[in-house]
Coordinates of C-alpha atoms (C1' of nucleotides) in Angstrom, one line a residue:
Chain A
M238 CA 145.4 81.2 101.6
A239 CA 143.4 83.5 103.9
R240 CA 143.3 87.1 103.5
T241 CA 143.4 88.2 99.3
Q242 CA 145.1 91.1 98.3
G243 CA 143.6 94.5 98.4
S244 CA 140.7 93.2 100.7
H245 CA 139.5 96.3 103.3
S246 CA 136.6 96.4 105.1
D247 CA 135.6 99.7 103.7
I248 CA 135.4 97.9 100.3
T249 CA 134.0 94.4 101.6
G250 CA 131.0 95.9 103.5
P251 CA 129.8 97.7 101.2
R252 CA 129.8 94.8 98.4
V253 CA 128.4 92.4 101.0
R254 CA 125.1 95.0 101.9
E255 CA 124.7 95.2 98.0
A256 CA 124.9 91.6 97.1
A257 CA 122.3 90.8 99.9
L258 CA 120.3 93.5 98.4
R259 CA 120.6 92.0 94.9
L260 CA 119.9 88.5 95.6
F261 CA 117.1 89.3 98.3
A262 CA 115.7 91.3 95.8
E263 CA 115.9 88.5 93.3
N264 CA 115.4 85.5 95.0
G265 CA 113.3 86.4 98.3
Y266 CA 115.4 86.5 101.5
A267 CA 114.7 82.6 102.5
A268 CA 115.7 81.1 99.3
V269 CA 119.2 83.2 99.3
S270 CA 121.8 81.5 101.5
M271 CA 124.9 82.9 103.0
R272 CA 127.2 81.0 100.7
Q273 CA 125.1 82.9 97.6
I274 CA 125.9 86.5 99.2
A275 CA 129.5 85.6 99.6
G276 CA 130.0 84.1 96.2
E277 CA 128.8 87.1 94.8
V278 CA 131.3 89.1 96.8
G279 CA 134.2 86.9 96.2
V280 CA 134.7 85.8 99.6
Q281 CA 133.9 82.5 101.6
A282 CA 130.7 82.6 103.8
G283 CA 132.6 83.0 107.1
A284 CA 133.9 86.5 106.3
L285 CA 130.6 87.7 105.8
Y286 CA 130.6 87.5 109.9
N287 CA 133.0 90.5 109.9
Y288 CA 130.1 92.7 108.5
T289 CA 126.8 91.4 109.9
P290 CA 126.2 89.8 113.4
D291 CA 123.8 87.4 111.2
K292 CA 121.2 87.1 108.5
Q293 CA 118.6 88.8 109.6
S294 CA 120.8 91.7 110.8
L295 CA 121.6 91.8 107.1
L296 CA 118.1 92.3 106.2
F297 CA 117.2 94.8 108.6
D298 CA 119.9 96.8 108.1
L299 CA 119.0 97.1 104.6
M300 CA 115.1 98.1 105.0
K301 CA 115.9 100.1 108.0
G302 CA 118.5 101.9 105.6
H303 CA 116.3 102.3 103.2
M304 CA 113.2 103.5 105.1
D305 CA 115.8 106.2 106.8
D306 CA 116.7 107.3 103.4
L307 CA 113.5 107.8 102.2
L308 CA 112.3 109.9 105.4
R309 CA 115.5 112.1 104.9
A310 CA 114.8 112.7 101.3
W311 CA 111.3 113.8 102.3
A312 CA 112.2 116.0 104.7
A313 CA 115.0 117.7 102.7
Q314 CA 112.1 119.0 100.5
S315 CA 110.7 122.3 100.4
V316 CA 107.4 123.0 102.0
P317 CA 105.0 124.2 99.6
E318 CA 102.4 126.7 100.2
T319 CA 99.0 125.1 99.3
P320 CA 98.0 121.5 100.3
Q321 CA 97.5 121.1 96.3
M322 CA 101.2 122.0 95.6
A323 CA 101.9 119.7 98.6
L324 CA 100.1 116.8 97.4
E325 CA 101.9 117.2 93.9
Q326 CA 105.5 117.1 95.4
F327 CA 104.3 114.2 97.5
T328 CA 103.4 112.3 94.3
R329 CA 106.2 113.1 92.0
F330 CA 108.9 112.7 94.7
H331 CA 106.9 109.1 95.7
I332 CA 107.4 108.2 92.2
R333 CA 110.8 109.5 91.8
F334 CA 112.2 108.0 94.9
H335 CA 110.8 104.7 94.5
H336 CA 111.7 104.6 91.0
D337 CA 115.3 105.0 91.9
R338 CA 115.8 102.0 93.8
P339 CA 113.5 99.4 92.7
E340 CA 115.4 96.4 94.7
A341 CA 115.4 98.1 98.0
V342 CA 111.4 99.1 97.8
F343 CA 110.6 95.6 96.7
V344 CA 112.8 94.1 99.6
S345 CA 111.2 96.8 102.0
Y346 CA 107.3 95.4 100.5
M347 CA 108.1 92.0 100.5
E348 CA 110.1 90.7 103.4
L349 CA 108.3 92.3 105.9
R350 CA 107.6 88.8 107.3
N351 CA 110.7 87.3 107.5
L352 CA 111.8 90.0 109.8
T353 CA 111.6 89.1 113.8
P354 CA 108.9 90.8 115.7
E355 CA 111.1 93.2 117.2
N356 CA 112.9 94.4 113.8
F357 CA 109.3 94.4 112.1
E358 CA 108.0 96.9 114.8
V359 CA 110.9 99.4 113.8
I360 CA 110.0 99.1 110.0
E361 CA 106.6 99.3 110.7
G362 CA 106.9 102.2 112.7
L363 CA 108.9 104.2 109.8
R364 CA 106.4 103.0 107.1
R365 CA 103.6 105.0 109.6
R366 CA 105.4 108.0 109.7
Y367 CA 106.1 108.0 105.9
E368 CA 102.3 107.6 105.9
N369 CA 101.4 110.3 108.3
Q370 CA 103.5 113.1 105.8
L371 CA 100.9 112.3 103.4
E372 CA 97.6 111.8 105.7
A373 CA 99.0 115.3 107.0
I374 CA 98.5 116.8 103.6
L375 CA 95.4 115.4 103.0
R376 CA 93.9 117.0 106.5
R377 CA 95.4 120.3 105.4
G378 CA 94.0 120.0 102.0
V379 CA 90.3 119.0 103.6
A380 CA 90.5 121.6 106.6
A381 CA 91.2 124.5 103.7
G382 CA 88.2 123.2 101.4
V383 CA 90.1 122.0 98.6
F384 CA 90.1 118.3 99.2
D385 CA 87.3 116.0 99.8
V386 CA 88.0 112.6 101.2
A387 CA 85.9 110.7 103.3
D388 CA 88.9 109.2 105.5
P389 CA 92.3 110.9 105.2
K390 CA 94.0 107.8 106.7
I391 CA 92.5 105.8 104.1
A392 CA 93.1 108.1 101.4
A393 CA 96.6 108.0 102.0
M394 CA 97.2 104.4 101.9
A395 CA 95.0 104.2 98.9
V396 CA 97.3 107.1 96.9
I397 CA 100.6 105.3 98.1
A398 CA 99.3 101.8 97.1
M399 CA 98.6 103.4 93.6
L400 CA 101.9 105.2 93.5
T401 CA 104.3 102.2 94.6
G402 CA 102.5 100.3 91.7
V403 CA 104.5 101.8 89.3
N404 CA 107.3 100.0 90.6
T405 CA 105.6 96.7 89.7
W406 CA 104.9 97.8 85.4
Y407 CA 107.1 100.6 84.8
R408 CA 110.1 99.8 82.6
E409 CA 112.9 102.3 81.0
E410 CA 112.6 100.8 77.6
G411 CA 108.3 101.3 78.0
R412 CA 106.6 103.4 76.0
L413 CA 106.2 106.3 78.9
S414 CA 109.1 108.3 80.3
L415 CA 109.1 108.6 84.1
P416 CA 107.7 112.6 83.8
E417 CA 104.8 111.6 81.8
V418 CA 104.2 109.0 84.4
E419 CA 104.5 111.4 87.1
Q420 CA 101.9 113.2 85.0
I421 CA 99.7 110.8 84.6
Y422 CA 99.6 109.9 88.2
W423 CA 99.3 113.6 89.7
S424 CA 96.5 113.8 87.5
M425 CA 94.5 111.0 88.8
V426 CA 95.6 111.5 92.4
R427 CA 94.5 115.3 92.0
K428 CA 91.4 114.2 91.0
A429 CA 90.7 111.4 93.1
V430 CA 91.0 113.5 96.5
S431 CA 89.8 116.9 95.0
A432 CA 86.5 118.9 96.3
Chain B
M183 CA 102.3 51.5 110.9
A184 CA 101.1 52.8 107.6
R185 CA 97.7 53.7 106.1
T186 CA 95.9 55.5 109.6
Q187 CA 92.0 55.1 110.1
G188 CA 89.7 57.4 108.2
S189 CA 92.4 58.4 105.8
H190 CA 90.9 59.2 102.2
S191 CA 92.1 61.0 99.1
D192 CA 89.1 63.2 99.0
I193 CA 89.6 64.5 102.4
T194 CA 93.5 64.3 103.1
G195 CA 94.0 66.2 98.9
P196 CA 92.1 69.7 100.1
R197 CA 93.5 69.6 103.4
V198 CA 97.4 69.7 101.8
R199 CA 96.0 72.4 99.8
E200 CA 94.9 74.1 102.9
A201 CA 97.7 73.6 104.9
A202 CA 100.1 74.7 101.9
L203 CA 98.3 77.6 101.3
R204 CA 98.1 79.0 105.1
L205 CA 101.9 78.1 105.4
F206 CA 102.7 79.6 102.3
A207 CA 100.9 82.7 103.3
E208 CA 102.4 83.3 106.7
N209 CA 105.8 82.4 106.1
G210 CA 106.6 82.4 102.3
Y211 CA 106.9 79.4 100.1
A212 CA 110.6 79.1 100.1
A213 CA 110.6 79.0 104.2
V214 CA 108.1 76.3 104.2
S215 CA 108.9 72.7 104.2
M216 CA 107.1 69.9 103.2
R217 CA 107.7 68.3 106.6
Q218 CA 106.0 71.3 108.1
I219 CA 103.2 70.9 105.8
A220 CA 102.7 67.4 106.4
G221 CA 102.6 68.1 110.3
E222 CA 99.9 70.4 109.4
V223 CA 98.0 68.2 107.9
G224 CA 98.8 65.1 110.3
V225 CA 100.7 62.9 108.0
Q226 CA 104.3 62.0 106.9
A227 CA 106.2 64.3 104.5
G228 CA 106.2 61.0 102.1
A229 CA 102.6 61.1 101.8
L230 CA 102.2 64.5 100.5
Y231 CA 103.4 63.0 97.1
N232 CA 100.1 61.1 96.7
Y233 CA 98.8 64.8 96.0
T234 CA 101.4 66.6 94.5
P235 CA 104.7 65.7 92.3
D236 CA 106.5 68.4 93.7
K237 CA 106.7 71.4 95.9
Q238 CA 106.7 73.6 92.8
S239 CA 103.2 71.8 91.5
L240 CA 101.3 72.6 94.8
L241 CA 102.1 76.5 94.9
F242 CA 101.5 76.8 90.9
D243 CA 98.1 74.7 91.5
L244 CA 97.2 77.1 94.5
M245 CA 97.8 80.6 92.6
K246 CA 96.4 79.1 89.3
G247 CA 93.2 78.0 91.0
H248 CA 93.1 81.5 92.4
M249 CA 93.5 83.0 89.2
D250 CA 90.7 80.8 87.8
D251 CA 88.4 81.8 90.6
L252 CA 89.1 85.0 90.3
L253 CA 88.2 85.2 86.3
R254 CA 85.1 82.8 86.5
A255 CA 83.7 85.2 89.4
W256 CA 84.1 88.3 87.3
A257 CA 82.6 86.4 84.1
A258 CA 79.7 85.3 86.4
Q259 CA 78.9 89.3 87.3
S260 CA 75.9 90.9 85.1
V261 CA 77.3 93.2 82.8
P262 CA 76.2 97.0 83.4
E263 CA 74.6 99.6 80.9
T264 CA 77.0 102.2 81.7
P265 CA 80.9 102.3 81.8
Q266 CA 80.2 104.3 85.1
M267 CA 78.3 101.4 86.8
A268 CA 81.1 98.9 85.2
L269 CA 83.4 100.7 86.8
E270 CA 81.5 100.5 90.3
Q271 CA 81.1 97.2 89.9
F272 CA 84.3 96.2 89.0
T273 CA 85.4 98.2 92.3
R274 CA 83.3 96.8 94.4
F275 CA 83.7 93.1 92.9
H276 CA 87.7 93.4 93.4
I277 CA 87.7 94.4 97.0
R278 CA 85.0 92.2 98.0
F279 CA 86.4 89.3 96.3
H280 CA 90.1 89.9 97.2
H281 CA 88.6 90.4 100.8
D282 CA 87.5 87.6 100.9
R283 CA 90.2 85.0 100.5
P284 CA 93.4 87.3 101.6
E285 CA 95.8 84.1 102.0
A286 CA 95.3 83.2 98.2
V287 CA 95.9 87.2 97.2
F288 CA 98.7 87.3 99.4
V289 CA 100.6 84.2 98.2
S290 CA 99.8 85.0 94.5
Y291 CA 101.5 88.6 94.9
M292 CA 104.2 87.6 96.9
E293 CA 105.3 84.1 95.8
L294 CA 105.4 85.0 91.4
R295 CA 108.9 85.2 91.8
N296 CA 109.3 81.3 93.0
L297 CA 107.7 80.1 90.2
T298 CA 109.3 78.4 87.2
P299 CA 109.3 80.5 84.0
E300 CA 106.7 78.5 82.3
N301 CA 104.4 78.4 85.4
F302 CA 105.2 82.0 86.0
E303 CA 104.0 83.0 82.3
V304 CA 100.6 81.1 83.0
I305 CA 100.1 83.0 85.7
E306 CA 101.2 86.3 84.3
G307 CA 99.0 85.6 81.3
L308 CA 96.0 85.0 84.0
R309 CA 96.9 88.2 85.7
R310 CA 96.9 90.5 82.8
R311 CA 93.3 88.9 81.2
Y312 CA 92.1 90.2 84.6
E313 CA 93.7 93.8 83.8
N314 CA 92.7 94.0 80.4
Q315 CA 88.8 93.4 81.6
L316 CA 89.3 96.9 83.8
E317 CA 90.8 98.3 80.9
A318 CA 88.2 97.8 78.6
I319 CA 85.9 99.4 81.3
L320 CA 87.6 102.6 80.9
R321 CA 88.5 102.3 77.2
R322 CA 84.5 102.4 76.8
G323 CA 83.9 105.2 79.2
V324 CA 87.1 107.5 77.4
A325 CA 84.8 106.5 74.3
A326 CA 81.8 107.8 75.5
G327 CA 83.0 110.9 76.7
V328 CA 82.3 109.8 80.6
F329 CA 86.1 109.3 81.8
D330 CA 89.1 111.0 81.1
V331 CA 92.3 109.2 81.5
A332 CA 95.3 109.9 79.2
D333 CA 96.4 106.3 79.4
P334 CA 93.9 103.4 80.1
K335 CA 96.3 100.7 80.4
I336 CA 98.5 102.8 83.5
A337 CA 95.2 104.1 84.6
A338 CA 94.0 100.1 85.0
M339 CA 97.1 99.6 86.8
A340 CA 97.1 102.5 89.2
V341 CA 93.2 101.4 90.0
I342 CA 94.0 97.7 90.6
A343 CA 96.9 98.7 92.9
M344 CA 95.1 101.1 94.9
L345 CA 92.3 98.3 95.6
T346 CA 94.1 95.5 96.3
G347 CA 95.8 97.5 98.8
V348 CA 92.7 97.2 101.2
N349 CA 94.0 94.1 101.6
T350 CA 97.2 95.5 103.8
W351 CA 95.5 97.5 106.1
Y352 CA 91.9 96.3 106.4
R353 CA 90.9 94.7 109.6
E354 CA 87.8 92.9 110.6
E355 CA 87.6 94.3 114.1
G356 CA 88.5 97.6 112.4
R357 CA 87.0 100.8 112.3
L358 CA 85.0 100.6 109.1
S359 CA 82.9 98.0 107.7
L360 CA 83.7 96.6 104.1
P361 CA 80.6 98.1 102.5
E362 CA 82.0 101.6 104.1
V363 CA 85.4 100.8 102.6
E364 CA 83.8 99.8 99.3
Q365 CA 81.9 103.6 99.4
I366 CA 85.0 105.2 100.1
Y367 CA 87.1 103.8 97.1
W368 CA 84.5 104.0 95.0
S369 CA 84.3 107.6 95.2
M370 CA 87.9 108.0 95.1
V371 CA 88.0 105.8 91.7
R372 CA 84.8 107.3 90.3
K373 CA 86.8 110.8 90.6
A374 CA 90.1 109.8 89.6
V375 CA 88.9 109.0 86.0
S376 CA 86.0 110.9 85.5
A377 CA 85.8 113.5 83.1
Chain C
dG297 C1' 86.1 36.3 105.0
dA298 C1' 89.9 36.8 101.3
dA299 C1' 92.1 39.5 97.7
dT300 C1' 92.9 43.5 96.2
dT301 C1' 93.8 48.5 95.9
dA302 C1' 94.7 53.1 97.5
dT303 C1' 96.8 55.2 101.2
dC304 C1' 100.6 56.1 104.3
dT305 C1' 105.0 55.1 106.8
dG306 C1' 109.6 55.5 108.1
dA307 C1' 114.1 55.3 106.2
dA308 C1' 117.3 56.4 103.4
dC309 C1' 119.3 59.6 99.6
dA310 C1' 122.3 63.3 98.7
dC311 C1' 122.8 68.1 99.3
dC312 C1' 122.3 72.6 101.7
dC313 C1' 121.6 75.6 105.8
dG314 C1' 123.7 79.3 109.4
dT315 C1' 127.0 80.2 112.0
dT316 C1' 131.6 79.4 114.8
dC317 C1' 136.4 79.2 114.9
dA318 C1' 141.9 77.9 115.2
dA319 C1' 145.1 78.7 112.0
dA320 C1' 146.9 81.6 108.1
dT321 C1' 147.6 85.6 105.1
dC322 C1' 147.8 90.3 103.9
dA323 C1' 148.5 95.5 105.3
dA324 C1' 149.9 99.1 108.1
dA325 C1' 153.0 100.7 111.5
dG326 C1' 157.0 101.7 114.1
Chain D
dC16 C1' 161.9 94.4 108.3
dT17 C1' 159.8 93.2 112.0
dT18 C1' 155.6 93.2 114.7
dT19 C1' 151.1 93.9 115.0
dG20 C1' 146.2 93.7 113.8
dA21 C1' 142.7 93.3 110.5
dT22 C1' 140.6 90.3 108.0
dT23 C1' 139.6 85.7 105.2
dT24 C1' 139.8 80.8 104.7
dG25 C1' 138.8 76.3 105.4
dA26 C1' 136.8 73.0 107.8
dA27 C1' 133.4 71.8 111.3
dC28 C1' 129.2 72.0 113.8
dG29 C1' 124.4 70.2 114.2
dG30 C1' 120.3 70.2 111.7
dG31 C1' 117.4 70.7 107.9
dT32 C1' 116.0 70.0 102.6
dG33 C1' 112.9 67.8 98.6
dT34 C1' 112.3 63.4 97.0
dT35 C1' 112.1 58.5 96.7
dC36 C1' 110.5 53.7 97.6
dA37 C1' 110.0 49.2 100.0
dG38 C1' 107.0 47.7 103.0
dA39 C1' 102.8 48.2 106.3
dT40 C1' 97.9 49.3 106.9
dA41 C1' 93.9 50.4 106.3
dA42 C1' 89.7 50.3 102.9
dT43 C1' 86.9 48.5 99.1
dT44 C1' 85.9 44.9 96.2
dC45 C1' 84.5 40.4 95.1

DNA sequence: GAATTATCTGAACACCCGTTCAAATCAAAG
DNA sequence: CTTTGATTTGAACGGGTGTTCAGATAATTC
């Protein structure tokens, strides 16, 4: 036996990435074997190597893809007039975007240490670019006199940590809808940085 | 060869836990082997089993110990008069305590999914107990009319996520001292929940 | 100083790992 | 319908895994 019916690169490739993402998120990169991923796809381990040079690239591509998606989606947003409006937009965008892809978010935060140093540098750079977006908003608000933060860089880290935290406790079946959560967090963020 | 000079349970036991904590923090539980831990201690892998029934217990004991330390240290704090003072105390306590043991914090946050379900329940319960401390402070402040938070439970999660985030970026050689960081975060927390 | 006990070694157990590759099979092209 | 090329299998490679345990050695007790 070899090539099975209906097999196709366009189909198997995405399925490999999906299976890897799911399993990495659930069990962690180090705890997931190539044979497990292959099993999920319905293929032997050797076949995976038509779609990735190695396990490390599989992880890196997932994380790189996630960060690219994030930066692209943020860049596609409109540019609000005031710093307050920009901060509200960022708050709601961050919560929604991260809510929509919990597995990619989880992997991107948890598996940083399993990247090779070179791959880590790339992801770290992209993350910093995203953080800089918020920092810039805060700086504009400080310059305009509407925000009061002692250190925009640290305030940006604090706000992002707070917002990303939603993913750790939010459940679809829970007591609050996502718009309600957005509203609560926006209220806290607004007050935290306001003059 | 067997028992080596100066070998002692009182010495080796702690060293096993220290090595495990260090290696788990650096490489992740799944990526660290018992032989690696043994190597760090200067002993063969089999000797580790005088100090832990298995690898899982080693992880659990580290996490349980950390959570116990956390709750004990918090319980040892004095009880401030006002909700504002209590919140400031919590903010500064959380930052300092987590700053003092970055490895235990990192392992306790990252390796939850590598716990067996029963062990996970225990750690999760302890974590919830800690979160409830902050939630209670917020509720008292709301009742007293000095805090304005739509949902104390969620506000507690938000504040804790923000504070724990310090560990991801703070460096001893960095631009800010820890007291300065405490001050900045306390200012943000205070404003975020104030009426 | 001999007997006892705590501690550790070293080898073994059964199994899993990421990766490679010739051979087999299937899909598409001519 | 044959040829070609993409895709997959299955076996193999060298090495690593957590854990067990008889036997060896050091510290302690009498």
